[in-house]
Structure formats: C-alpha cells, structure tokens
Coordinates of C-alpha atoms in Angstrom, one line a residue:
A1475 CA 42.5 189.5 79.9
R1476 CA 45.1 187.2 82.4
L1477 CA 43.8 183.8 83.5
G1478 CA 44.3 182.7 86.7
L1479 CA 47.2 180.6 86.4
V1480 CA 48.8 180.5 89.6
A1481 CA 48.8 178.2 92.0
V1482 CA 47.7 178.8 95.8
A1483 CA 49.3 177.3 98.9
V1484 CA 48.8 178.3 102.4
M1485 CA 51.4 177.5 105.0
A1486 CA 51.6 177.3 108.6
I1487 CA 55.1 178.6 110.4
S1488 CA 55.9 177.6 114.0
A1489 CA 57.0 180.2 116.2
A1490 CA 59.8 177.3 116.9
T1491 CA 60.9 175.8 114.1
G1492 CA 60.2 175.9 110.5
W1493 CA 56.8 176.0 108.8
G1494 CA 54.1 173.2 107.4
Q1495 CA 51.9 172.9 104.9
I1496 CA 48.6 173.4 105.5
L1497 CA 46.7 173.1 102.0
T1498 CA 47.5 173.8 98.4
F1499 CA 44.8 174.9 96.0
D1500 CA 45.2 175.3 92.0
F1501 CA 43.1 178.9 91.0
D1502 CA 43.6 177.9 87.3
G1503 CA 42.3 173.9 87.5
L1504 CA 38.8 175.5 86.9
R1505 CA 37.4 176.4 83.7
G1506 CA 33.6 177.6 84.1
G1507 CA 31.4 174.3 85.0
E1508 CA 32.6 173.6 88.1
A1509 CA 31.2 174.3 91.0
S1510 CA 34.2 173.8 93.3
A1511 CA 37.6 172.3 93.3
M1512 CA 39.5 170.1 96.1
S1513 CA 42.5 171.0 98.0
N1514 CA 45.2 168.9 95.8
A1515 CA 47.8 168.9 98.7
N1516 CA 47.4 168.2 101.8
N1517 CA 49.1 168.5 105.2
A1518 CA 48.9 164.7 106.7
N1519 CA 47.2 165.7 110.2
L1520 CA 45.0 168.0 108.8
F1521 CA 41.5 167.3 106.8
S1522 CA 41.0 168.3 102.2
S1523 CA 38.9 171.5 102.5
T1524 CA 37.3 173.3 99.2
I1525 CA 37.4 176.5 97.7
T1526 CA 33.5 177.2 96.8
R1527 CA 33.8 178.9 93.1
G1528 CA 32.0 182.1 92.4
A1529 CA 30.5 183.6 89.3
G1530 CA 33.5 183.5 86.7
L1531 CA 37.2 182.7 86.2
T1532 CA 38.3 185.3 83.7
A1533 CA 39.3 188.7 84.6
T1534 CA 37.3 191.9 83.6
N1535 CA 37.6 195.3 83.4
G1536 CA 34.3 196.0 85.0
D1537 CA 35.1 199.0 87.5
G1538 CA 38.3 200.9 84.7
W1539 CA 41.1 198.1 86.3
N1540 CA 42.0 194.7 85.3
Q1541 CA 41.3 192.5 87.6
F1542 CA 42.4 189.2 88.9
N1543 CA 40.0 186.6 89.5
S1544 CA 37.1 189.1 90.2
T1545 CA 34.2 187.5 91.6
S1546 CA 35.9 184.4 90.9
W1547 CA 35.8 182.9 94.4
A1548 CA 32.9 182.5 97.1
T1549 CA 34.5 183.5 100.7
T1550 CA 36.7 179.8 102.0
S1551 CA 37.3 178.3 105.1
I1552 CA 40.5 175.8 105.5
A1553 CA 39.6 173.4 107.9
N1554 CA 41.9 172.5 110.7
A1555 CA 43.9 175.6 109.6
V1556 CA 45.9 177.3 112.6
S1557 CA 45.8 177.9 116.1
G1558 CA 48.3 178.5 118.5
N1559 CA 51.0 179.0 115.7
K1560 CA 52.5 182.1 115.3
Y1561 CA 52.5 183.1 111.2
V1562 CA 50.5 181.9 108.2
E1563 CA 52.8 182.3 104.8
F1564 CA 50.6 182.5 100.8
T1565 CA 53.0 181.2 97.9
I1566 CA 51.8 182.1 94.4
T1567 CA 53.8 179.9 91.5
P1568 CA 53.1 180.6 88.2
R1569 CA 52.2 178.1 85.9
A1570 CA 53.5 176.9 83.1
G1571 CA 51.6 176.5 79.8
F1572 CA 48.9 179.5 80.7
S1573 CA 49.8 183.2 79.3
G1574 CA 47.5 185.8 78.6
T1575 CA 47.0 189.9 79.3
G1576 CA 46.1 191.2 82.4
G1577 CA 47.9 191.9 85.4
T1578 CA 51.3 190.9 86.1
Q1579 CA 51.5 192.0 89.8
I1580 CA 49.9 190.3 93.0
A1581 CA 49.2 191.7 96.6
L1582 CA 48.0 190.2 99.2
R1583 CA 45.9 191.7 102.3
S1584 CA 43.6 191.1 105.3
S1585 CA 40.7 191.6 107.7
V1586 CA 42.5 192.4 110.5
D1587 CA 43.2 196.3 109.0
N1588 CA 40.1 195.8 106.7
Y1589 CA 42.0 195.0 104.0
S1590 CA 43.5 198.5 103.7
S1591 CA 47.2 197.3 103.3
N1592 CA 49.5 195.2 101.4
L1593 CA 51.4 192.4 103.5
E1594 CA 54.9 192.8 102.6
G1595 CA 54.5 194.8 99.3
V1596 CA 53.3 194.0 95.7
K1597 CA 55.3 190.7 94.0
S1598 CA 55.6 190.5 90.1
V1599 CA 54.2 187.6 89.1
S1600 CA 55.3 186.3 84.9
D1601 CA 54.2 183.9 82.2
S1602 CA 57.6 182.2 82.1
I1603 CA 57.7 179.0 84.0
S1604 CA 61.2 180.2 85.5
A1605 CA 59.9 182.7 87.4
T1606 CA 60.4 182.9 91.4
T1607 CA 57.6 182.4 93.6
L1608 CA 56.4 184.4 95.6
S1609 CA 55.2 184.3 99.1
W1610 CA 53.8 186.3 102.1
I1611 CA 53.9 185.8 105.8
S1612 CA 51.4 186.9 108.0
G1613 CA 51.1 187.1 111.7
F1614 CA 48.4 185.0 112.4
S1615 CA 46.4 185.0 116.0
G1616 CA 43.0 183.2 115.0
S1617 CA 41.5 180.5 116.4
S1618 CA 38.1 177.8 115.6
S1619 CA 36.5 181.2 117.1
S1620 CA 38.6 184.4 115.5
A1621 CA 39.4 183.8 111.8
V1622 CA 41.6 186.0 109.7
T1623 CA 40.6 186.5 106.1
Y1624 CA 43.4 187.0 103.3
R1625 CA 42.7 188.8 99.9
L1626 CA 44.7 188.1 97.2
Y1627 CA 44.4 191.2 94.7
S1628 CA 45.5 191.5 91.2
Y1629 CA 47.9 194.9 91.1
V1630 CA 47.8 196.5 87.7
Q1631 CA 47.7 199.6 85.3
N1632 CA 44.6 201.4 83.9
A1633 CA 44.9 202.9 80.4
T1634 CA 46.2 206.5 81.7
G1635 CA 49.3 204.6 83.0
Q1636 CA 47.9 204.9 87.2
G1637 CA 48.2 201.7 89.0
G1638 CA 45.9 200.1 91.8
P1639 CA 44.9 196.8 93.3
G1640 CA 42.0 195.7 91.4
G1641 CA 38.8 193.9 92.8
G1642 CA 38.9 190.9 95.0
S1643 CA 36.2 190.5 97.5
G1644 CA 35.6 187.1 95.9
N1645 CA 39.6 186.1 96.7
D1646 CA 38.8 185.1 99.9
I1647 CA 40.5 183.0 101.9
V1648 CA 39.5 182.0 105.7
V1649 CA 42.1 180.4 108.0
Y1650 CA 41.0 179.1 111.3
G1651 CA 40.9 176.0 113.5
T1652 CA 43.7 174.0 114.8
F1653 CA 46.8 173.0 113.0
T1654 CA 49.4 170.6 114.4
A1655 CA 52.4 172.2 116.2
I1656 CA 55.9 170.8 116.8
P1657 CA 56.0 169.4 120.1
S1658 CA 56.3 171.8 123.3
A1659 CA 59.6 171.0 125.7
P1660 CA 58.9 168.3 128.2
T1661 CA 60.0 168.6 132.3
I1662 CA 63.2 166.9 133.5
T1663 CA 61.8 166.0 137.2
S1664 CA 65.0 164.0 138.0
I1665 CA 68.2 162.1 136.7
T1666 CA 68.9 159.0 138.2
P1667 CA 72.8 158.4 137.6
G1668 CA 73.9 154.6 137.3
N1669 CA 76.7 152.8 136.2
R1670 CA 78.1 154.7 132.9
Q1671 CA 74.1 155.9 132.7
L1672 CA 71.6 158.3 133.7
S1673 CA 68.5 157.8 134.0
V1674 CA 66.3 160.6 132.7
A1675 CA 62.4 160.7 134.4
F1676 CA 60.3 163.5 132.5
T1677 CA 57.1 165.0 132.2
A1678 CA 55.8 165.1 128.4
G1679 CA 54.9 168.4 127.1
S1680 CA 52.4 169.0 124.2
D1681 CA 52.6 166.9 121.3
G1682 CA 50.9 169.8 119.2
G1683 CA 48.8 167.6 118.0
S1684 CA 50.5 165.0 116.4
S1685 CA 51.3 162.3 118.0
I1686 CA 55.2 162.0 119.9
M1687 CA 57.3 159.8 117.7
N1688 CA 60.3 159.1 120.1
Y1689 CA 62.8 161.2 122.0
E1690 CA 66.0 162.8 121.2
Y1691 CA 68.8 163.9 123.9
S1692 CA 72.3 165.5 124.7
T1693 CA 74.9 165.3 127.0
D1694 CA 77.0 168.3 125.8
G1695 CA 74.4 171.1 126.8
G1696 CA 72.8 171.0 123.4
T1697 CA 75.2 171.3 120.6
S1698 CA 74.8 167.7 119.4
W1699 CA 72.0 165.7 119.8
R1700 CA 71.3 161.5 119.4
Y1701 CA 68.0 159.8 118.3
T1702 CA 66.2 157.5 121.1
S1703 CA 63.6 154.9 120.6
G1704 CA 62.0 155.4 123.9
T1705 CA 58.7 157.8 123.8
T1706 CA 57.7 157.4 127.8
S1707 CA 59.7 158.0 130.9
P1708 CA 62.6 157.4 131.9
L1709 CA 64.6 157.6 129.6
L1710 CA 68.2 155.9 129.8
I1711 CA 71.0 157.3 128.7
T1712 CA 74.3 155.4 128.0
A1713 CA 76.1 157.1 125.9
L1714 CA 77.5 160.9 124.2
S1715 CA 75.0 162.3 121.7
T1716 CA 78.4 163.1 119.7
D1717 CA 78.6 159.7 118.1
G1718 CA 76.6 157.4 119.7
S1719 CA 78.7 155.3 120.7
T1720 CA 81.5 156.2 123.4
A1721 CA 80.0 154.9 126.7
L1722 CA 79.0 157.6 129.7
A1723 CA 82.4 157.9 132.0
N1724 CA 81.6 157.6 136.4
G1725 CA 82.5 160.8 137.4
T1726 CA 82.0 162.8 135.1
S1727 CA 79.1 165.7 134.8
Y1728 CA 77.0 165.8 131.6
N1729 CA 74.9 168.4 130.3
V1730 CA 71.6 166.8 129.9
Q1731 CA 68.8 168.2 127.7
I1732 CA 65.9 165.6 125.9
R1733 CA 63.2 167.2 123.2
A1734 CA 60.2 165.1 121.5
V1735 CA 59.9 164.0 117.5
S1736 CA 56.7 164.1 116.0
M1737 CA 55.6 164.1 112.7
V1738 CA 55.4 167.8 112.3
G1739 CA 59.6 168.5 113.3
T1740 CA 61.7 168.1 116.1
G1741 CA 60.3 170.4 119.9
T1742 CA 61.6 172.2 121.6
A1743 CA 64.5 171.4 124.3
T1744 CA 64.6 170.8 128.2
A1745 CA 66.7 173.4 129.9
S1746 CA 70.2 171.8 130.6
T1747 CA 70.5 169.3 133.7
A1748 CA 73.7 168.4 134.9
A1749 CA 74.3 164.9 136.0
T1750 CA 77.2 162.7 136.4
P1751 CA 76.7 158.7 136.4
R1752 CA 78.6 156.4 138.8
T1753 CA 78.6 153.2 140.9
T1754 CA 79.4 151.7 144.1
P1755 CA 83.4 152.2 145.0
G1756 CA 85.9 149.7 144.1
T1757 CA 86.9 147.1 146.6
P1758 CA 89.2 148.7 149.6
M1759 CA 92.7 146.9 150.4
I1760 CA 93.0 145.6 154.0
L1761 CA 97.5 146.2 154.8
S1762 CA 97.0 144.8 158.5
V1763 CA 95.0 143.9 161.5
T1764 CA 97.1 144.9 164.8
P1765 CA 95.8 143.5 168.0
G1766 CA 95.7 145.6 171.1
N1767 CA 93.7 145.4 174.7
G1768 CA 90.2 144.6 173.8
Q1769 CA 90.1 145.8 170.0
L1770 CA 92.1 145.6 167.1
T1771 CA 93.7 148.1 164.8
V1772 CA 92.9 148.1 161.1
S1773 CA 94.8 149.6 158.3
F1774 CA 93.5 149.2 154.7
G1775 CA 94.3 150.9 151.3
A1776 CA 91.5 152.4 150.0
P1777 CA 89.6 151.2 146.2
S1778 CA 91.3 152.1 143.3
S1779 CA 88.2 153.6 141.8
D1780 CA 85.5 156.0 144.0
G1781 CA 82.8 154.6 141.3
G1782 CA 82.5 158.4 140.0
S1783 CA 81.6 159.4 142.8
P1784 CA 83.4 160.7 146.0
I1785 CA 83.3 158.2 149.3
T1786 CA 81.1 159.3 152.1
D1787 CA 82.4 156.9 154.7
Y1788 CA 83.7 153.0 155.4
E1789 CA 82.1 150.3 157.0
Y1790 CA 83.3 147.3 158.6
S1791 CA 82.4 143.8 160.3
I1792 CA 84.0 141.5 162.5
N1793 CA 81.8 138.7 161.6
G1794 CA 82.5 137.8 157.9
G1795 CA 80.4 140.2 156.2
S1796 CA 76.9 139.1 158.4
S1797 CA 76.4 142.6 159.4
F1798 CA 78.4 145.8 159.0
T1799 CA 79.4 149.6 161.2
S1800 CA 79.4 152.6 159.7
R1801 CA 82.3 154.6 161.0
L1802 CA 81.1 157.8 159.2
S1803 CA 84.8 158.6 158.6
T1804 CA 87.0 158.3 155.4
S1805 CA 90.3 157.6 156.9
T1806 CA 92.7 154.2 156.2
T1807 CA 93.2 153.6 160.0
F1808 CA 90.6 152.6 162.6
V1809 CA 90.3 151.1 165.6
I1810 CA 87.3 148.2 166.7
G1811 CA 86.8 148.5 170.7
S1812 CA 85.2 146.8 172.7
L1813 CA 86.6 143.4 171.6
M1814 CA 87.1 139.8 173.8
N1815 CA 90.7 139.5 174.4
G1816 CA 91.5 135.9 173.2
S1817 CA 88.7 136.1 170.6
S1818 CA 88.8 135.4 167.0
Y1819 CA 87.5 138.3 164.5
N1820 CA 87.0 138.3 161.1
V1821 CA 87.5 141.7 160.3
Q1822 CA 86.1 142.7 156.7
V1823 CA 86.2 146.9 155.0
R1824 CA 84.0 148.2 152.2
A1825 CA 83.4 151.9 150.9
V1826 CA 80.6 153.8 150.4
N1827 CA 79.4 156.6 148.7
A1828 CA 76.3 158.5 147.1
A1829 CA 75.5 154.7 144.5
G1830 CA 76.0 152.9 147.8
R1831 CA 78.2 150.4 149.5
G1832 CA 80.7 148.5 147.2
T1833 CA 82.1 144.9 147.6
A1834 CA 83.9 144.6 150.6
T1835 CA 87.3 143.0 151.2
S1836 CA 88.1 139.6 151.8
S1837 CA 88.3 138.4 155.5
W1838 CA 91.2 138.9 157.8
A1839 CA 91.2 136.9 161.2
G1840 CA 92.4 139.4 164.4
T1841 CA 92.4 138.3 167.7
P1842 CA 92.6 140.8 170.4
R1843 CA 95.0 140.7 172.7
T1844 CA 97.7 142.1 176.1
T1845 CA 100.3 140.9 177.6
P1846 CA 99.7 138.1 180.6
N1847 CA 98.6 139.3 184.2
A1848 CA 101.6 138.4 187.1
P1849 CA 102.1 134.5 188.3
S1850 CA 102.2 134.0 192.1
I1851 CA 105.0 132.5 193.3
N1852 CA 104.5 129.8 195.6
Y1853 CA 107.8 128.9 197.1
V1854 CA 111.4 129.2 196.0
T1855 CA 113.6 126.3 196.7
P1856 CA 117.3 126.7 197.2
G1857 CA 119.7 124.7 196.5
N1858 CA 123.7 124.6 195.4
K1859 CA 123.8 128.2 193.4
Q1860 CA 120.4 127.8 192.1
L1861 CA 116.9 128.8 193.1
S1862 CA 113.9 126.4 192.2
V1863 CA 110.8 128.8 191.5
G1864 CA 108.0 127.5 191.6
F1865 CA 105.0 129.7 190.7
M1866 CA 100.7 129.4 189.6
A1867 CA 100.5 130.9 186.1
G1868 CA 98.1 134.5 185.5
S1869 CA 95.6 135.0 182.5
D1870 CA 97.7 135.2 179.4
G1871 CA 95.8 137.8 178.2
G1872 CA 94.3 136.4 175.4
S1873 CA 97.9 135.2 173.8
A1874 CA 99.6 131.5 174.5
I1875 CA 102.3 132.6 177.3
T1876 CA 105.9 132.0 175.3
N1877 CA 108.3 132.1 178.2
Y1878 CA 108.9 133.7 181.4
Q1879 CA 111.5 136.4 182.7
Y1880 CA 113.4 136.3 186.1
S1881 CA 115.1 139.2 187.9
T1882 CA 117.6 138.7 190.8
D1883 CA 117.8 142.0 191.5
G1884 CA 114.1 142.8 192.8
G1885 CA 112.9 144.0 188.9
T1886 CA 116.0 146.2 188.1
S1887 CA 117.0 143.6 185.2
W1888 CA 115.1 140.6 183.2
R1889 CA 116.8 137.4 181.5
T1890 CA 114.7 135.0 179.7
H1891 CA 114.0 131.4 180.8
T1892 CA 112.8 129.4 177.7
S1893 CA 110.3 127.0 180.3
T1894 CA 106.8 127.6 180.1
F1895 CA 105.7 125.7 183.5
S1896 CA 106.4 125.9 187.1
P1897 CA 108.9 125.3 188.6
I1898 CA 112.0 127.6 186.8
L1899 CA 115.0 126.7 187.8
I1900 CA 116.8 129.7 188.4
T1901 CA 121.1 129.5 187.9
T1902 CA 122.7 132.6 186.9
L1903 CA 122.3 136.5 187.2
S1904 CA 119.4 138.5 185.3
T1905 CA 122.4 141.0 185.0
D1906 CA 124.0 139.0 182.1
G1907 CA 123.0 135.7 182.6
T1908 CA 125.7 133.4 182.5
T1909 CA 127.2 134.7 186.7
A1910 CA 126.6 131.9 188.9
L1911 CA 124.1 132.5 191.4
A1912 CA 126.4 132.4 194.8
N1913 CA 125.3 129.9 197.8
G1914 CA 124.7 132.0 200.4
T1915 CA 123.7 135.4 198.7
S1916 CA 120.3 136.7 199.2
Y1917 CA 118.3 137.5 195.7
N1918 CA 114.7 139.3 195.0
V1919 CA 113.6 136.6 192.9
Q1920 CA 110.6 138.3 190.1
L1921 CA 108.6 136.5 187.6
R1922 CA 106.9 137.8 184.5
A1923 CA 104.9 135.6 181.7
V1924 CA 105.7 136.6 178.2
N1925 CA 103.3 136.6 175.1
A1926 CA 103.1 137.9 171.5
A1927 CA 101.6 141.5 173.0
G1928 CA 104.6 141.0 175.1
S1929 CA 105.8 141.2 178.7
G1930 CA 103.1 140.8 181.7
T1931 CA 103.1 142.2 185.2
A1932 CA 106.0 140.4 187.5
T1933 CA 105.5 139.5 190.3
S1934 CA 106.6 140.6 194.4
S1935 CA 109.5 140.4 195.1
T1936 CA 110.2 137.2 197.4
A1937 CA 113.6 137.2 198.8
A1938 CA 115.5 133.5 198.4
T1939 CA 119.2 132.7 199.2
P1940 CA 121.1 129.4 197.6
R1941 CA 122.9 126.6 199.5
T1942 CA 124.3 123.6 199.7
T1943 CA 125.6 121.4 202.4
P1944 CA 128.6 122.2 204.7
G1945 CA 132.2 121.5 203.4
A1946 CA 134.7 119.3 205.2
P1947 CA 136.6 120.3 208.6
T1948 CA 139.8 121.0 207.9
S1949 CA 143.5 120.3 210.5
L1950 CA 142.2 118.4 212.6
A1951 CA 143.8 118.1 216.2
L1952 CA 142.7 115.5 218.8
T1953 CA 143.9 116.6 223.0
P1954 CA 144.2 113.7 225.0
G1955 CA 142.8 114.1 228.0
N1956 CA 141.4 112.3 231.0
G1957 CA 138.9 110.1 230.0
Q1958 CA 138.4 112.4 226.6
L1959 CA 139.5 113.4 223.6
T1960 CA 139.8 117.4 222.3
A1961 CA 139.5 118.1 218.6
S1962 CA 140.3 120.9 217.0
F1963 CA 139.5 121.5 213.6
F1964 CA 139.1 124.5 211.0
A1965 CA 135.9 125.1 210.0
P1966 CA 134.6 124.3 206.4
S1967 CA 132.5 126.4 204.1
D1968 CA 128.7 126.6 205.5
G1969 CA 127.4 125.6 201.9
G1970 CA 125.6 129.3 201.9
S1971 CA 123.2 128.4 205.3
P1972 CA 124.7 128.7 208.7
I1973 CA 126.2 125.2 210.1
T1974 CA 123.6 124.5 213.0

C-alpha cells in the first residue's frame, strides 16, 4: 500500500488580493509512534497548530479499496484560520524519495455537501519528485462558530478495475477561527490643497487583523502608486506617484487615491478624489494712481501667477497696509472715493484667491485734488494801458496753485499770467497776449486760478478802463481884451479818462 507521502498546506485566499499561507503539515512525517505533528510552516500572524495521529499510517484494503491514510488522522482543528475571506486552498506536494503501491489520485471533499462531491475533480499524484503540485480552492463562509470540515480521499481502482474514493473519514481538517486579511479601504474625508502639495485627511479602514505598516498614494487615479511612511491622517502628498520626485504643480488637478499596506498585503484603494494644489496669488503691479476730486483712480496689472486658483477679488489699502478693504471685483482699474482733497494716501493692492491673500504691492502715494475755487477781485486799479487787479485767492482744491489766468473779454478768452500773488498786472488783451490795452477802453476783467487739476472757477466780471493823465493842449492862441486875455487851443488826449 502507498504511504502518505505528501505534504498538505492549507491556504487562505482573500477576495481582494491573492492568497496567504495559513499552516502546513507533512502527512509522511509520522512513522507510527508519534501522537501528533506540529505544523512545520505558519503564517506570521497565526498560532501554530497540530494534527493528531490516528490508529495507523499505512493504507489498507479493509473495505475492498486501496485507501489513502484510511483512519490515519483524527479530526483536526486549525486555530485562527479563516474568517471573512472568500476561499480556502489545499495544496498536495509529492515528497522526494518515497514510493509505494496504492492510490495515485487524490480528491478533496467538504462537509458543506456531506462529502458527496469532489472539489475541482480528481487529481493525480506521482512518485516523481518533479510531479506537479496539486491544489484545490474551496468557497468558505465559516467562522469561529461555523466551521467547514475538509476531507482528503485516495481515489483508486479495485481488483476489477472499478474506481472510487477510498475511506477518508480520518483525514478531516476543520478550518475555522480568524485569519488576517488585507486592509479595507480608508475613507478620504477631505483634501486640503497647499503650495505644490495636498494634505489628505482620511479615516482608516479595518486593518484586517494585522497592523498597518504604511500607506500608498496615487495621483493619477490608481495607475501608479507611491510609498509614504505615514500611518496617520493626514497624509501629505508633494510629488507625483509616477516617479515620487516630480513636484505637484499648482493649478493642476490630480485624481488622488490612498490605500493601506500591512504584512498581509496591499489593501483596497479609496475612490478617486480630484484635488488641485494652490497657493496665494502673486503680487500685482500698480501702473498709476490718478487723483480726482475726493478720490483716487488706481490702475494696476494682474499678478503673473494666480497661485493655481482663480483670483476672486482684489483688496486695497490707503494707509500703507495697516488695513485693507475688499472690492469684490477682479477689474484692474478702480476708484477709491470719499477721500480728502489735499491729503496724501499710501495706496497698496493685493490679490485674493481660494488659498488666501497674496503679497501686497509696495506703497504708491496719491493725493486727491480738484480745481481751485474762484478768487475774489478786491479792486482793479487802472493805469496807463494797464490794469492792476487786486484779489483774494480761493481754496487751492488740494493742489498748490501754479498760476493765474485773466480774461479781458468777460471770459471768452483767457491768457496765463505767471504771477501767483495779488495784484496781477494786465497789460495785453487776453485774445492774443500781445495787443496792448487801450487807455479809455473798458474791459470786462475776470481771474481764475490754475493747479495740477486744471483751471478753476472764474471770478465774476469787473469792468475797468486803463487811463493816464491828459496830454498837453496845442495851438494855444491868446486874444487880448479889456483887462483880459482870451486863450484858445486844441484839447489834448484825455488819457483815457475825461478831462475834468
């Protein structure tokens, strides 16, 4: 009869990824005296177990069939075996150096159908050392309270050439208990984008019974994976999973997944979550600050970089950055109102996106202003072909008065006078600035002040006539009379004012 010249390995196979060895027993390791055999190979996460020897080791012909290990083994309980996995695998490997007569085929049956059918058919075992390993995979739904018993049978022929299973009631292996599975998928709770990085917060899944050693991440939806040493939330991702060295790019969307790794293997990955690294925007560039009446018009260029997130607002400061005001606008020209003419303001601008507020520009000074108010003419003193206009200045509008303008025709034309002090001496017409005033001619005089904002409001019109002393009479003739002289002459020029 053939001896039990095989080794039996019991494997557990996870539904998600591959298999892991539970225990291994050598059936040919006993020679009749030993009471039991320890498993000679164990999963690192399991306790060792024993198979207890039955009455004998050799095959017999007791029931007319050559039986493989008939009644050789007592029912065997493998502690801490399988729970929550989908499959159990049994492997038969011929041992070198042993031979004998008896069954050359082996079948595996289970208690699920009361051992009535072969699992995956009958498989042959050979005396050859190079014989192919035989294995069976069985569905498993047992637990510590609901076990499945597996029974190995020798499948042989009798003297008349008929085939069938030999006795196998003593070859029972009961699989139950708990087995370490791969980690289940974590749950990503949030991804916080940063400058070329993503901070992934997650809730860990089940570790399957074996401590999680590390996590892996993917930035391309699971196509590639990269090791990370972190085991707690959050995980900080700074490089692509394709090579682990190329930095993440702000503004680029990545499909992030993570998965846990334990001694059993790599766990199930999370679903993909899209996230985009970002930072605060760059610094704008102020192009101009144009003063107006109680306001400043600011024009600026947008930052060269939005930091990977669209700019949603620009804020401005009028006190050199001590405080900022939101505009709720992304236009690059805006007006700051309700300012005081003549007061200097230090203007700064900064951009805002989802990551926060960027660096502000350097300060740009601006002073609101308007045109000057109208002066008040106090007097106009006529002179020889000239008018001396005394006045009181009005408000300068927030910008220093640079000169005055005069009109000699009631505001129709204006001529610049370089003086900024009272009185102003007018000697030429405002129409051309070269024609001299004429004595005796009335002029409607007006003044207005000028500053950087422009020409201000004019005074009301004041009539004035240049004049000088009369000329000398001519053609004097004296006619004598009784005790008198009668003088006759031609009247001179009155100098622009009637001779009185």
